[in-house]
Coordinates of C-alpha atoms and ligand atoms in Angstrom, one line a residue:
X1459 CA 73.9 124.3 84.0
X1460 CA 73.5 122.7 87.6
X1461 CA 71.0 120.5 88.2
X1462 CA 69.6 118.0 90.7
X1463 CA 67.5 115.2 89.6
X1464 CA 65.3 114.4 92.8
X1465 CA 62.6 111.1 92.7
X1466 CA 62.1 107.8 94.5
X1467 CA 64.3 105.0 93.2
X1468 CA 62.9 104.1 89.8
X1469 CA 61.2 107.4 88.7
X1470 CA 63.8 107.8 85.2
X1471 CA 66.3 109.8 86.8
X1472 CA 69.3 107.5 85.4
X1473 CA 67.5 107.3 81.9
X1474 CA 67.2 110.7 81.7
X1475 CA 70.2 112.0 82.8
X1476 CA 72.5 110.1 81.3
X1477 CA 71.2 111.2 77.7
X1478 CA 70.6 114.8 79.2
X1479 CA 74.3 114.9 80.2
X1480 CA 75.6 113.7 77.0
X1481 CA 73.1 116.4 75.3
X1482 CA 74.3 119.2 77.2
X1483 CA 77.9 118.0 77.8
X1484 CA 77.8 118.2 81.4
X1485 CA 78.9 115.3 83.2
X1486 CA 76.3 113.3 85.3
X1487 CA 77.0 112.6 89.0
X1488 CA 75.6 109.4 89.6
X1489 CA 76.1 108.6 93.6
X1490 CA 74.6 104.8 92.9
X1491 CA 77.2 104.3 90.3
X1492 CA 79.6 105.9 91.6
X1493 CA 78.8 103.0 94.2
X1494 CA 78.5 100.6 92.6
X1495 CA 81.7 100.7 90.5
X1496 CA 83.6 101.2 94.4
X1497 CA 81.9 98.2 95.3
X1498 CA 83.3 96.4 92.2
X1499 CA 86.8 96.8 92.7
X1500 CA 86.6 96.3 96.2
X1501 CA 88.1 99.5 97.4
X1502 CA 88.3 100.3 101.2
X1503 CA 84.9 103.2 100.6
X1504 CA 83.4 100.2 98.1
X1505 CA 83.6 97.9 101.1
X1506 CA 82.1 100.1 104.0
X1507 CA 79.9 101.2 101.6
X1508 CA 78.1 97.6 100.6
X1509 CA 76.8 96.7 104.0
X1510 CA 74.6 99.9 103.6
X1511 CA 73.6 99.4 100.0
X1512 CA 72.7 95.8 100.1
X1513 CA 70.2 96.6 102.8
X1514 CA 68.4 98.8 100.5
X1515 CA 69.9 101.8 103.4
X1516 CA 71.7 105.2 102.5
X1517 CA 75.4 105.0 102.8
X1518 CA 76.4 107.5 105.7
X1519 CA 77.0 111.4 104.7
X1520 CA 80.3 111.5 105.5
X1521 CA 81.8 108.5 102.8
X1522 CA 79.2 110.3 100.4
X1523 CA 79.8 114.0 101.1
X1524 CA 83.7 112.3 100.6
X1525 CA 83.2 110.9 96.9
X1526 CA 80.9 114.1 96.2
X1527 CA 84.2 116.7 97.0
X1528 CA 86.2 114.6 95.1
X1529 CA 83.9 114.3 92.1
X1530 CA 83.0 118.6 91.9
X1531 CA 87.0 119.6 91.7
X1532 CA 87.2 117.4 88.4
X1533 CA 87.7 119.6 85.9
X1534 CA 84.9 118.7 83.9
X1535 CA 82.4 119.4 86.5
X1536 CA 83.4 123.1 86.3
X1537 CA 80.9 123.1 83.1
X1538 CA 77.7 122.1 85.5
X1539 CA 76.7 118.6 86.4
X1540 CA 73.2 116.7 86.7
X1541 CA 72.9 115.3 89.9
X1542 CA 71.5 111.9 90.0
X1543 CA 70.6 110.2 93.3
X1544 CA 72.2 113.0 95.4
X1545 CA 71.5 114.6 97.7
X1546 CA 69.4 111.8 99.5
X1547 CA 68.5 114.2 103.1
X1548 CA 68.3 117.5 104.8
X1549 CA 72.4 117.1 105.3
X1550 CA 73.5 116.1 102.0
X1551 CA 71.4 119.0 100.9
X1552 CA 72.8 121.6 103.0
X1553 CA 76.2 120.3 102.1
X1554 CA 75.7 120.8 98.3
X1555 CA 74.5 124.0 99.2
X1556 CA 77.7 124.7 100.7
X1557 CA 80.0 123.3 98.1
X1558 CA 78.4 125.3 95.1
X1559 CA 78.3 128.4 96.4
X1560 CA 82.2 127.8 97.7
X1561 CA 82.4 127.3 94.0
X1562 CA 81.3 130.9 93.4
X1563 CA 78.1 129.0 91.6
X1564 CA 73.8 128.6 92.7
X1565 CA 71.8 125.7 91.9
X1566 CA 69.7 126.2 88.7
X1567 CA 67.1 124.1 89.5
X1568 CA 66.0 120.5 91.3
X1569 CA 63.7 118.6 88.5
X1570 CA 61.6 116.2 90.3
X1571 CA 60.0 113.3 88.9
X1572 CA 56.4 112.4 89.7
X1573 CA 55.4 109.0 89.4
X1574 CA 53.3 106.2 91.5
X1575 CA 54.5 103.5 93.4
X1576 CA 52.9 100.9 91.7
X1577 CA 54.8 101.9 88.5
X1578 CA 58.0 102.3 90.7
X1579 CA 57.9 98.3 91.7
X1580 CA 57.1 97.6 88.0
X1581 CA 59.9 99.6 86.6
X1582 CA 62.6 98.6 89.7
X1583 CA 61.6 94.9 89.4
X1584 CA 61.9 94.4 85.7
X1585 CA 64.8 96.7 85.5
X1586 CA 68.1 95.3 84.0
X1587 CA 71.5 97.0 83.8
X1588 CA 74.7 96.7 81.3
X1589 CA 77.8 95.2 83.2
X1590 CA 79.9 97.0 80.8
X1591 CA 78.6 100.6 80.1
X1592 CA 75.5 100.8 82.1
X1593 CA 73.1 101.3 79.8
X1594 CA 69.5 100.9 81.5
X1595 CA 66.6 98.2 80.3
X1596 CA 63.7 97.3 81.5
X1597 CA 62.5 93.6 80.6
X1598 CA 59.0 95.1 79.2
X1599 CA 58.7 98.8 78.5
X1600 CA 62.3 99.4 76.8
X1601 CA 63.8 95.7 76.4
X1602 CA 67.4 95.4 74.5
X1603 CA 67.1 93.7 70.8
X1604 CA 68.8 90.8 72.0
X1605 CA 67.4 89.0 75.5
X1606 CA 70.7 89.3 77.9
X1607 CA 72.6 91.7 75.8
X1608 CA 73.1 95.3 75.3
X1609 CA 72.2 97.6 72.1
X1610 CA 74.5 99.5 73.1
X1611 CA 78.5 97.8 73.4
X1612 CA 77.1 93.9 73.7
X1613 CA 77.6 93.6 76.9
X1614 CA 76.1 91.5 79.7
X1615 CA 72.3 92.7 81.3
X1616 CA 72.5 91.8 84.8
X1617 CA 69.3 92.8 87.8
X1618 CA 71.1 94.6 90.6
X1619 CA 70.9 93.5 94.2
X1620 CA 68.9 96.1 95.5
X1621 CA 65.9 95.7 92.4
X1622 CA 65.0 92.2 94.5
X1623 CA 61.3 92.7 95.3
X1624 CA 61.7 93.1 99.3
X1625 CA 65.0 95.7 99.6
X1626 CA 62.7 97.2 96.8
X1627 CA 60.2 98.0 99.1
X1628 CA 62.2 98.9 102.0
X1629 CA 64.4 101.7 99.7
X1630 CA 60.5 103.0 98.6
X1631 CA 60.5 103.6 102.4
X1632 CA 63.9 105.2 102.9
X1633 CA 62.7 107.6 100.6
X1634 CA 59.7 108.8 101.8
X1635 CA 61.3 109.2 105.3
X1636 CA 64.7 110.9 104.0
X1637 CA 64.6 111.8 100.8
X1638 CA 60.9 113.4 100.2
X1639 CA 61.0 116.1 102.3
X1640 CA 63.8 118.0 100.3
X1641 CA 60.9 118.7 98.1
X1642 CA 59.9 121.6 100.4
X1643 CA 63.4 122.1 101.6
X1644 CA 64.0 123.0 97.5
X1645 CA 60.4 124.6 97.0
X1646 CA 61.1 126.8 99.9
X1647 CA 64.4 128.1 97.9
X1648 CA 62.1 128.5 94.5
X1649 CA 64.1 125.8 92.9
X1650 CA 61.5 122.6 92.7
X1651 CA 60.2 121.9 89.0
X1652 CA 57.9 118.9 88.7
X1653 CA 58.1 116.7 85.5
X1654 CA 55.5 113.7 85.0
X1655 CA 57.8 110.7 85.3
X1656 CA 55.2 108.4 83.7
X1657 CA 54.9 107.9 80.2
X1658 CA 57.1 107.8 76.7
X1659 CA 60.9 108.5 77.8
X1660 CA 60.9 110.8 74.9
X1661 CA 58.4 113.0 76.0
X1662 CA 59.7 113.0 79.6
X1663 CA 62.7 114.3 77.8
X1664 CA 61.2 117.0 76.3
X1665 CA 59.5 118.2 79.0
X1666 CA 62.4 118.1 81.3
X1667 CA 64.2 120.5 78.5
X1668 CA 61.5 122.2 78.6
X1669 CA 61.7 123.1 82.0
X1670 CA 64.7 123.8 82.4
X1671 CA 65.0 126.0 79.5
X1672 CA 62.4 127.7 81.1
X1673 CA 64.5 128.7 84.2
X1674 CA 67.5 130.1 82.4
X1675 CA 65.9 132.5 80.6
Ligands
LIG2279 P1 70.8 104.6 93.2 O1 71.6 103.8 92.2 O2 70.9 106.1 93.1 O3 69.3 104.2 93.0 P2 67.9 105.0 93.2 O4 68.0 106.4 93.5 O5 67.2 104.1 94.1 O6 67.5 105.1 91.8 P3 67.4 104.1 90.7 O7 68.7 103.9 90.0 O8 66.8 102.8 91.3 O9 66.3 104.6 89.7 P4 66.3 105.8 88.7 O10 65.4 106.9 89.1 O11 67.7 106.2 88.2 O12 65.5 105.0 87.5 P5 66.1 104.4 86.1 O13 66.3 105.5 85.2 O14 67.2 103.4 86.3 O15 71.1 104.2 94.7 C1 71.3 102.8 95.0 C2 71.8 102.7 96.5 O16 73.0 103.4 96.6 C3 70.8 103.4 97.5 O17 69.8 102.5 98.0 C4 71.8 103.7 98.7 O18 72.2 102.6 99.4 C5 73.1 104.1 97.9 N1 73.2 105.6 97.6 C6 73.2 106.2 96.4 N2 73.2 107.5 96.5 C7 73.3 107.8 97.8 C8 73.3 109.0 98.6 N3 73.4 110.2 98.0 N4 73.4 108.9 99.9 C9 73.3 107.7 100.5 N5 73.3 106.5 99.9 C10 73.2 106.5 98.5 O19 64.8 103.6 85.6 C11 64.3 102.5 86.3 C12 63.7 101.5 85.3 O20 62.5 102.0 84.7 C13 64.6 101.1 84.2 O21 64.4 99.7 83.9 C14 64.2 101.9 83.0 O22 64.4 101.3 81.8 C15 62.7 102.1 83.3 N6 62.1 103.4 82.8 C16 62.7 104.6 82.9 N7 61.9 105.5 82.4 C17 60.8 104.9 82.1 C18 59.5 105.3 81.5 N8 59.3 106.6 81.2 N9 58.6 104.4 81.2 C19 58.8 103.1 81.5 N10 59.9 102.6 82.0 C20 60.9 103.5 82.3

């Protein structure tokens, strides 16, 4: 299964794929994590990448289309992957294109998630993340049992840099000048499925399987 999850910053793709992934045992290739862990341990592609990312901007192709080659010859990535946060524009997209097919493999489909801005600065702004494991939270619709720590391994909920209200705004913007116009890029190749992002995470789930179960049969 090969799969691109495609929606603004905070429309569920994380959520989702990380428990889709782990459903379907196909690893998820998370470009913002991915990142974010380079930026962590300071590593020459997490430093060139920062000044990008803490702008709210998209990291150039090339460091990207880099960590992207590297991540699709892992062995585990010869079962499928979900795509999460990538590809971001017309070149990253083209370049996917390129790799799978070098692969000897096609895209199965790009699930896109449909929801309003006003939920998206709700969701990005109350949104808090798992130092440790990276679990998602958000402060109000799916809060951890204990304030601060995670369900999940106990570890430290921290907000990201880029969840401040104004970069926020400004990676809303980024998106619909790069990002949105893959939707007829992929609707063009018959590949686009919508999914209503708003609403029970359960039920998003379900209709994401749904969808895609749809398109392999
Ligand atoms: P990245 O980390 O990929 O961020 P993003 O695409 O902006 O997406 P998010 O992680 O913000 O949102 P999401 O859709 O995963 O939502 P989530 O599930 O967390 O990228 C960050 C930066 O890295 C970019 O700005 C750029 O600089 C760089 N970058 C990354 N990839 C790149 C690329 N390919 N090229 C160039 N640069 C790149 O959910 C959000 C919140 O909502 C959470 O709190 C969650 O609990 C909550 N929530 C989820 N579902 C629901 C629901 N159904 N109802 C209520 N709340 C919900």
């Amino acid at each position: 299964m090969r799969l691109v999850f495609l929606g603004p910053p905070g429309a569920g793709k994380g959520t989702q794929a990380r428990d889709l992934a782990r459903e379907w045992n196909i690893p998820q290739v998370a470009t913002g994590d991915m990142l974010r862990a380079a930026m962590a341990s300071a590593s020459p592609l997490g430093r060139e990448a920062k000044q990008y990312y803490d702008r709210g901007e998209l990291v150039p192709d090339d460091v990207i289309l880099r960590m992207i080659k590297a991540r699709l010859s892992e062995s585990d990535a010869g079962r499928g992957f979900i795509m999460d946060g990538f590809p971001r524009n017309l070149a990253q997209a083209e370049a996917l294109g390129r790799l799978v097919k070098d692969l000897g493999h096609t895209l199965d489909a790009v699930v896109y998630f449909d929801v309003s801005e006003p939920e998206l600065l709700r969701r990005l702004t109350g949104r808090r993340v798992c130092r440790q494991c990276g679990a998602t939270y958000h402060l109000v619709f799916a809060p951890p049992t204990r304030p601060g720590v995670c369900d999940r391994c106990g570890g430290e909920l921290y907000q990201r840099d880029d969840d401040r209200e104004e970069t926020v705004k400004h990676r809303l913007d980024v998106y619909a000048r790069q990002t949105a116009p893959l939707l007829d890029h992929y609707r063009g190749q018959g590949l686009l499925v919508t999914v209503k992002g708003e609403g029970a995470i359960d039920t998003i789930r379900e209709a994401i399987r749904s969808v895609v179960e749809a398109r392999r049969r």
